[in-house]
């Protein structure tokens, strides 16, 4: 009987570090030291999310004894597609409102927004991830599926090829030649390779191997030579792979609260909204910030906290939790209807608005 592999808390904990880097990339820099913060995270921030997501998908497929992947596909749809569409609507609506407020053109191309994540700067991650997940599921069905599922696999692969081809021809921000011919094969193959290192205990060999890969890839990123293909840095997938192997080796040695580690996806989706609000308040208040190292780190930290708080608030509502985070309602939320939740919120607002003297009466 195959030994059940537990979920590695160190892998999930490192997501918090990676999401901090994603926010740091999007915060401005006015000095070289502030810019170095972005460079520190540039090599692995999004690649790490790619490889970890594919890693867990492949593990899930390996555990299956048949070719029925409906549960996995449904989980991907509700976890990724539903929040992607919801946040796309939010960001596009805000862009249209902002354009109308300042009397500027919106420059919204709706088909690019819908399919290629042009609604906000960070949303490209989901279409790219979905395309790689579709390729992995198709390969699985071609190898182990019945004839009907093999035909479905061919249809899915054809859709992915069409998606990537149109992205190239239309110069989509999310799709590049280097990503298609180098990034996708590397992420899939490295994620598959990482599943053979997975274990339920601390492993020194994995720690040394992961550390060595991280050191080597970091050196390659520092030296004045471009390791890229058609603008795509192919060192990044290897760096993410090294971090993943290190986390596998450090099995459960580094733990953070699950409420925090599980919030990284929500932070990824929402942080641009909070950053835009922050910058709008700063501009309207005629406040000039000079983004040196200290200011950049402080702004990044506060945007992280605001986004995390936003995720916690969203989780209080069954509707927001499902549509904005792709998460199922908790047992306590299942007992309470959405109408009851809205009523309770209104009562809390009313309680805060009414003076204490009247409350006693």
Coordinates of C-alpha atoms in Angstrom, one line a residue:
X1 CA 0.0 0.0 0.0
X2 CA 1.4 3.4 -1.0
X3 CA 2.3 5.6 2.0
X4 CA 0.1 8.7 2.3
X5 CA 2.2 11.9 2.0
X6 CA 1.1 14.7 4.4
X7 CA 0.9 18.3 3.3
X8 CA 4.2 20.0 3.9
X9 CA 3.7 23.1 6.1
X10 CA 7.1 24.5 5.1
X11 CA 6.1 24.7 1.4
X12 CA 2.9 26.6 2.4
X13 CA 4.8 28.9 4.8
X14 CA 7.2 30.0 2.1
X15 CA 4.2 31.2 0.1
X16 CA 3.9 34.0 2.6
X17 CA 7.5 35.1 1.9
X18 CA 6.8 34.8 -1.8
X19 CA 3.6 36.9 -1.7
X20 CA 5.4 39.6 0.3
X21 CA 7.8 39.7 -2.7
X22 CA 4.9 40.0 -5.2
X23 CA 3.7 43.0 -3.3
X24 CA 7.2 44.5 -3.1
X25 CA 7.5 44.2 -6.9
X26 CA 4.4 46.3 -7.4
X27 CA 5.4 49.0 -4.9
X28 CA 7.4 51.9 -6.4
X29 CA 11.2 52.4 -6.0
X30 CA 13.1 55.7 -6.1
X31 CA 16.5 54.4 -5.0
X32 CA 18.9 51.6 -6.0
X33 CA 18.5 50.0 -2.5
X34 CA 14.7 50.0 -2.8
X35 CA 15.0 48.5 -6.3
X36 CA 17.2 45.7 -4.9
X37 CA 14.2 44.6 -2.8
X38 CA 12.3 43.9 -6.0
X39 CA 15.3 42.2 -7.6
X40 CA 15.7 39.9 -4.5
X41 CA 12.2 38.5 -5.1
X42 CA 12.1 38.8 -8.9
X43 CA 13.7 35.4 -9.5
X44 CA 11.1 33.2 -7.7
X45 CA 8.0 35.1 -6.5
X46 CA 5.5 34.0 -9.2
X47 CA 7.5 31.0 -10.4
X48 CA 7.3 29.6 -6.9
X49 CA 3.5 29.8 -7.0
X50 CA 3.5 28.1 -10.4
X51 CA 5.7 25.2 -9.5
X52 CA 4.0 24.6 -6.1
X53 CA 0.5 24.5 -7.7
X54 CA 1.6 22.1 -10.4
X55 CA 3.5 20.0 -7.8
X56 CA 0.3 19.5 -5.8
X57 CA -1.8 18.9 -8.9
X58 CA 0.6 16.1 -10.1
X59 CA 0.6 14.5 -6.6
X60 CA -3.2 14.5 -6.7
X61 CA -3.2 12.8 -10.1
X62 CA -0.6 10.3 -9.0
X63 CA -2.9 9.2 -6.0
X64 CA -5.8 8.5 -8.3
X65 CA -6.4 4.9 -9.2
X66 CA -8.5 5.6 -12.3
X67 CA -8.8 8.2 -15.0
X68 CA -11.7 10.1 -13.4
X69 CA -10.4 13.6 -12.8
X70 CA -13.8 15.3 -12.5
X71 CA -13.2 16.2 -8.9
X72 CA -9.9 17.8 -9.6
X73 CA -11.2 19.8 -12.6
X74 CA -14.2 21.0 -10.5
X75 CA -11.8 22.0 -7.7
X76 CA -9.6 23.9 -10.1
X77 CA -12.7 25.7 -11.6
X78 CA -14.1 26.8 -8.2
X79 CA -10.6 27.6 -6.8
X80 CA -9.2 29.5 -9.7
X81 CA -11.7 30.4 -12.4
X82 CA -14.5 31.7 -10.2
X83 CA -12.3 34.2 -8.2
X84 CA -10.5 35.1 -11.4
X85 CA -13.7 36.2 -13.1
X86 CA -15.0 38.0 -9.9
X87 CA -11.7 40.0 -9.5
X88 CA -11.6 40.7 -13.2
X89 CA -15.1 42.3 -12.9
X90 CA -13.9 44.3 -9.9
X91 CA -10.7 45.6 -11.4
X92 CA -12.2 46.4 -14.8
X93 CA -15.1 48.3 -13.1
X94 CA -12.6 50.3 -11.1
X95 CA -10.6 51.1 -14.2
X96 CA -13.7 52.3 -16.0
X97 CA -14.7 54.4 -12.9
X98 CA -11.2 55.8 -12.6
X99 CA -11.1 56.7 -16.3
X100 CA -14.5 58.5 -16.1
X101 CA -13.4 60.3 -12.9
X102 CA -10.2 61.7 -14.5
X103 CA -11.6 62.0 -18.0
X104 CA -9.1 59.6 -19.5
X105 CA -9.6 56.7 -21.9
X106 CA -10.0 53.3 -20.2
X107 CA -8.1 51.3 -22.8
X108 CA -10.0 48.1 -21.8
X109 CA -10.0 45.4 -24.4
X110 CA -12.6 43.0 -23.0
X111 CA -11.4 39.8 -24.7
X112 CA -7.9 40.3 -23.5
X113 CA -9.2 41.1 -20.0
X114 CA -11.4 38.0 -20.0
X115 CA -8.9 35.4 -21.4
X116 CA -5.4 36.8 -20.7
X117 CA -5.7 38.6 -17.3
X118 CA -5.4 42.1 -18.6
X119 CA -7.9 43.3 -15.9
X120 CA -5.0 43.9 -13.5
X121 CA -1.3 43.6 -13.5
X122 CA -1.2 40.4 -11.4
X123 CA -4.2 38.5 -12.9
X124 CA -2.1 37.0 -15.8
X125 CA -0.9 34.4 -13.3
X126 CA -4.2 32.5 -13.4
X127 CA -4.6 32.0 -17.2
X128 CA -1.0 30.9 -17.4
X129 CA -1.4 28.5 -14.5
X130 CA -4.7 27.1 -16.0
X131 CA -3.0 26.5 -19.3
X132 CA -0.2 24.5 -17.6
X133 CA -2.7 22.6 -15.5
X134 CA -4.7 21.7 -18.6
X135 CA -1.6 20.3 -20.3
X136 CA -0.8 18.1 -17.2
X137 CA -4.3 16.8 -17.0
X138 CA -4.4 16.1 -20.8
X139 CA -1.1 14.2 -20.6
X140 CA -2.5 12.2 -17.7
X141 CA -5.7 11.3 -19.7
X142 CA -3.7 10.4 -22.8
X143 CA -1.5 8.0 -20.8
X144 CA -4.1 6.5 -18.4
X145 CA -7.5 7.5 -19.7
X146 CA -10.1 5.5 -21.6
X147 CA -10.8 6.3 -25.3
X148 CA -13.4 8.9 -24.5
X149 CA -11.1 10.7 -22.1
X150 CA -8.2 10.5 -24.5
X151 CA -10.4 12.4 -27.1
X152 CA -11.2 15.0 -24.4
X153 CA -7.5 15.3 -23.8
X154 CA -6.9 16.1 -27.4
X155 CA -9.7 18.7 -27.4
X156 CA -8.2 20.3 -24.3
X157 CA -4.7 20.4 -25.7
X158 CA -6.0 21.9 -28.9
X159 CA -7.7 24.7 -26.8
X160 CA -4.4 25.3 -25.0
X161 CA -2.5 25.6 -28.2
X162 CA -5.1 28.0 -29.6
X163 CA -5.0 30.1 -26.4
X164 CA -1.1 30.3 -26.5
X165 CA -1.0 31.0 -30.2
X166 CA -3.5 33.8 -30.1
X167 CA -1.7 35.3 -27.1
X168 CA 1.5 35.4 -29.1
X169 CA -0.1 36.8 -32.3
X170 CA -1.9 39.5 -30.3
X171 CA 1.1 40.4 -28.2
X172 CA -0.6 39.6 -24.9
X173 CA 1.3 40.7 -21.8
X174 CA 0.8 37.2 -20.2
X175 CA 2.1 35.1 -23.1
X176 CA 5.6 35.2 -24.6
X177 CA 7.5 32.9 -27.0
X178 CA 10.0 32.2 -24.2
X179 CA 7.3 31.2 -21.7
X180 CA 5.7 28.8 -24.2
X181 CA 8.8 27.0 -25.4
X182 CA 10.9 27.2 -22.2
X183 CA 8.8 28.2 -19.2
X184 CA 5.9 25.8 -19.6
X185 CA 8.1 22.7 -20.3
X186 CA 10.4 23.6 -17.4
X187 CA 7.7 24.2 -14.9
X188 CA 5.8 21.0 -15.7
X189 CA 8.9 18.8 -15.8
X190 CA 10.5 20.3 -12.7
X191 CA 7.2 20.0 -10.8
X192 CA 6.9 16.4 -11.9
X193 CA 10.5 15.8 -10.8
X194 CA 9.9 17.3 -7.3
X195 CA 7.2 14.7 -6.6
X196 CA 9.9 12.1 -6.4
X197 CA 11.6 14.0 -3.6
X198 CA 8.3 14.3 -1.6
X199 CA 8.4 12.6 1.9
X200 CA 7.0 12.7 5.4
X201 CA 10.2 13.5 7.2
X202 CA 13.1 15.9 7.2
X203 CA 15.7 15.0 4.6
X204 CA 19.3 16.4 4.7
X205 CA 20.0 15.5 1.0
X206 CA 17.0 17.5 -0.2
X207 CA 18.1 20.4 2.0
X208 CA 21.6 20.4 0.6
X209 CA 20.4 19.9 -3.0
X210 CA 17.8 22.7 -2.7
X211 CA 20.3 25.1 -1.1
X212 CA 22.9 24.4 -3.8
X213 CA 20.3 25.1 -6.6
X214 CA 19.3 28.3 -4.9
X215 CA 22.9 29.5 -4.6
X216 CA 23.8 28.6 -8.2
X217 CA 20.7 30.2 -9.7
X218 CA 21.2 33.3 -7.5
X219 CA 24.7 33.7 -8.9
X220 CA 23.4 33.3 -12.4
X221 CA 20.9 36.1 -11.7
X222 CA 23.6 38.4 -10.4
X223 CA 26.3 38.0 -13.1
X224 CA 26.1 40.3 -16.1
X225 CA 24.8 37.8 -18.6
X226 CA 21.2 37.4 -19.8
X227 CA 20.0 33.8 -19.3
X228 CA 16.8 34.3 -21.3
X229 CA 15.0 33.1 -24.4
X230 CA 12.9 35.6 -26.2
X231 CA 12.9 37.8 -23.0
X232 CA 12.0 34.9 -20.7
X233 CA 14.5 34.3 -17.8
X234 CA 14.8 30.5 -17.8
X235 CA 16.8 30.6 -14.5
X236 CA 13.6 31.4 -12.5
X237 CA 11.9 28.0 -12.8
X238 CA 15.1 26.4 -11.5
X239 CA 15.3 28.8 -8.6
X240 CA 11.7 28.0 -7.7
X241 CA 12.5 24.3 -8.0
X242 CA 15.4 24.7 -5.6
X243 CA 13.3 26.5 -3.1
X244 CA 10.6 23.7 -3.4
X245 CA 13.2 21.0 -2.9
X246 CA 14.6 22.8 0.2
X247 CA 11.1 23.1 1.6
X248 CA 10.5 19.4 1.0
X249 CA 13.7 18.7 2.8
X250 CA 12.7 20.9 5.7
X251 CA 9.5 19.0 6.1
X252 CA 7.3 20.7 8.7
X253 CA 10.3 22.4 10.3
X254 CA 8.9 25.9 9.6
X255 CA 5.2 26.4 10.5
X256 CA 3.0 29.5 10.3
X257 CA -0.7 29.7 11.2
X258 CA -2.9 28.0 8.6
X259 CA -5.1 31.1 8.5
X260 CA -2.1 33.1 7.2
X261 CA -0.6 30.5 4.8
X262 CA -4.0 29.8 3.3
X263 CA -4.6 33.5 2.7
X264 CA -1.8 34.0 0.2
X265 CA -4.0 33.4 -2.9
X266 CA -6.5 36.0 -1.6
X267 CA -3.6 38.4 -0.9
X268 CA -2.3 37.9 -4.4
X269 CA -5.7 38.7 -5.9
X270 CA -6.5 41.7 -3.7
X271 CA -3.3 43.4 -3.0
X272 CA -3.3 45.6 -6.1
X273 CA -6.7 46.9 -5.1
X274 CA -5.4 48.0 -1.7
X275 CA -2.2 49.4 -3.3
X276 CA -4.3 51.4 -5.8
X277 CA -6.5 52.8 -2.9
X278 CA -3.4 53.7 -1.0
X279 CA -1.8 55.5 -3.9
X280 CA -5.1 57.3 -4.7
X281 CA -5.4 58.6 -1.1
X282 CA -1.7 59.7 -1.3
X283 CA -2.2 61.6 -4.6
X284 CA -5.5 63.2 -3.5
X285 CA -3.9 64.3 -0.3
X286 CA -1.0 65.8 -2.2
X287 CA 1.4 63.8 -0.1
X288 CA 4.8 63.1 -1.8
X289 CA 6.5 59.9 -0.7
X290 CA 10.1 59.2 -1.6
X291 CA 10.3 55.4 -1.9
X292 CA 13.7 54.7 -0.5
X293 CA 14.4 51.3 1.1
X294 CA 12.7 52.1 4.4
X295 CA 9.5 53.6 2.9
X296 CA 9.2 50.8 0.3
X297 CA 9.4 48.1 3.0
X298 CA 6.9 49.9 5.2
X299 CA 4.4 50.4 2.4
X300 CA 4.9 46.8 1.3
X301 CA 4.3 45.6 4.9
X302 CA 1.2 47.7 5.4
X303 CA -0.3 46.7 2.0
X304 CA 0.3 43.1 3.1
X305 CA -1.5 43.7 6.4
X306 CA -4.4 45.4 4.7
X307 CA -4.7 42.6 2.1
X308 CA -4.6 40.0 4.8
X309 CA -7.2 41.8 6.8
X310 CA -9.3 42.0 3.7
X311 CA -9.1 38.3 3.2
X312 CA -10.2 37.6 6.8
X313 CA -13.2 39.9 6.3
X314 CA -14.1 38.2 3.0
X315 CA -14.0 34.8 4.8
X316 CA -16.8 36.0 7.1
X317 CA -19.2 35.9 4.3
X318 CA -20.2 32.8 2.4
X319 CA -20.7 34.7 -0.8
X320 CA -17.4 36.7 -0.7
X321 CA -15.5 33.7 0.5
X322 CA -16.7 31.6 -2.4
X323 CA -16.6 34.1 -5.3
X324 CA -13.5 36.2 -4.3
X325 CA -11.4 33.5 -2.7
X326 CA -12.6 30.3 -4.2
X327 CA -13.0 28.8 -0.7
X328 CA -15.9 26.8 0.6
X329 CA -17.8 28.1 3.6
X330 CA -16.9 26.9 7.1
X331 CA -19.2 24.8 9.1
X332 CA -20.3 27.8 11.2
X333 CA -21.1 29.8 8.0
X334 CA -23.1 26.9 6.6
X335 CA -25.4 27.1 9.6
X336 CA -26.0 30.9 9.1
X337 CA -27.6 32.0 5.8
X338 CA -26.2 34.9 3.8
X339 CA -29.3 37.0 4.7
X340 CA -28.6 36.4 8.4
X341 CA -25.0 37.4 7.9
X342 CA -26.0 40.7 6.2
X343 CA -28.5 41.4 9.0
X344 CA -25.9 40.8 11.6
X345 CA -23.5 43.2 9.9
X346 CA -26.2 45.9 9.7
X347 CA -26.9 45.4 13.4
X348 CA -23.2 45.8 14.2
X349 CA -23.1 49.0 12.2
X350 CA -26.2 50.3 13.9
X351 CA -24.7 49.4 17.3
X352 CA -21.6 51.4 16.5
X353 CA -23.6 54.4 15.2
X354 CA -26.0 54.7 18.1
X355 CA -24.6 56.6 21.2
X356 CA -23.9 54.5 24.2
X357 CA -26.5 56.3 26.3
X358 CA -29.3 55.3 23.9
X359 CA -27.9 51.7 23.8
X360 CA -28.5 51.4 27.5
X361 CA -32.0 52.7 27.2

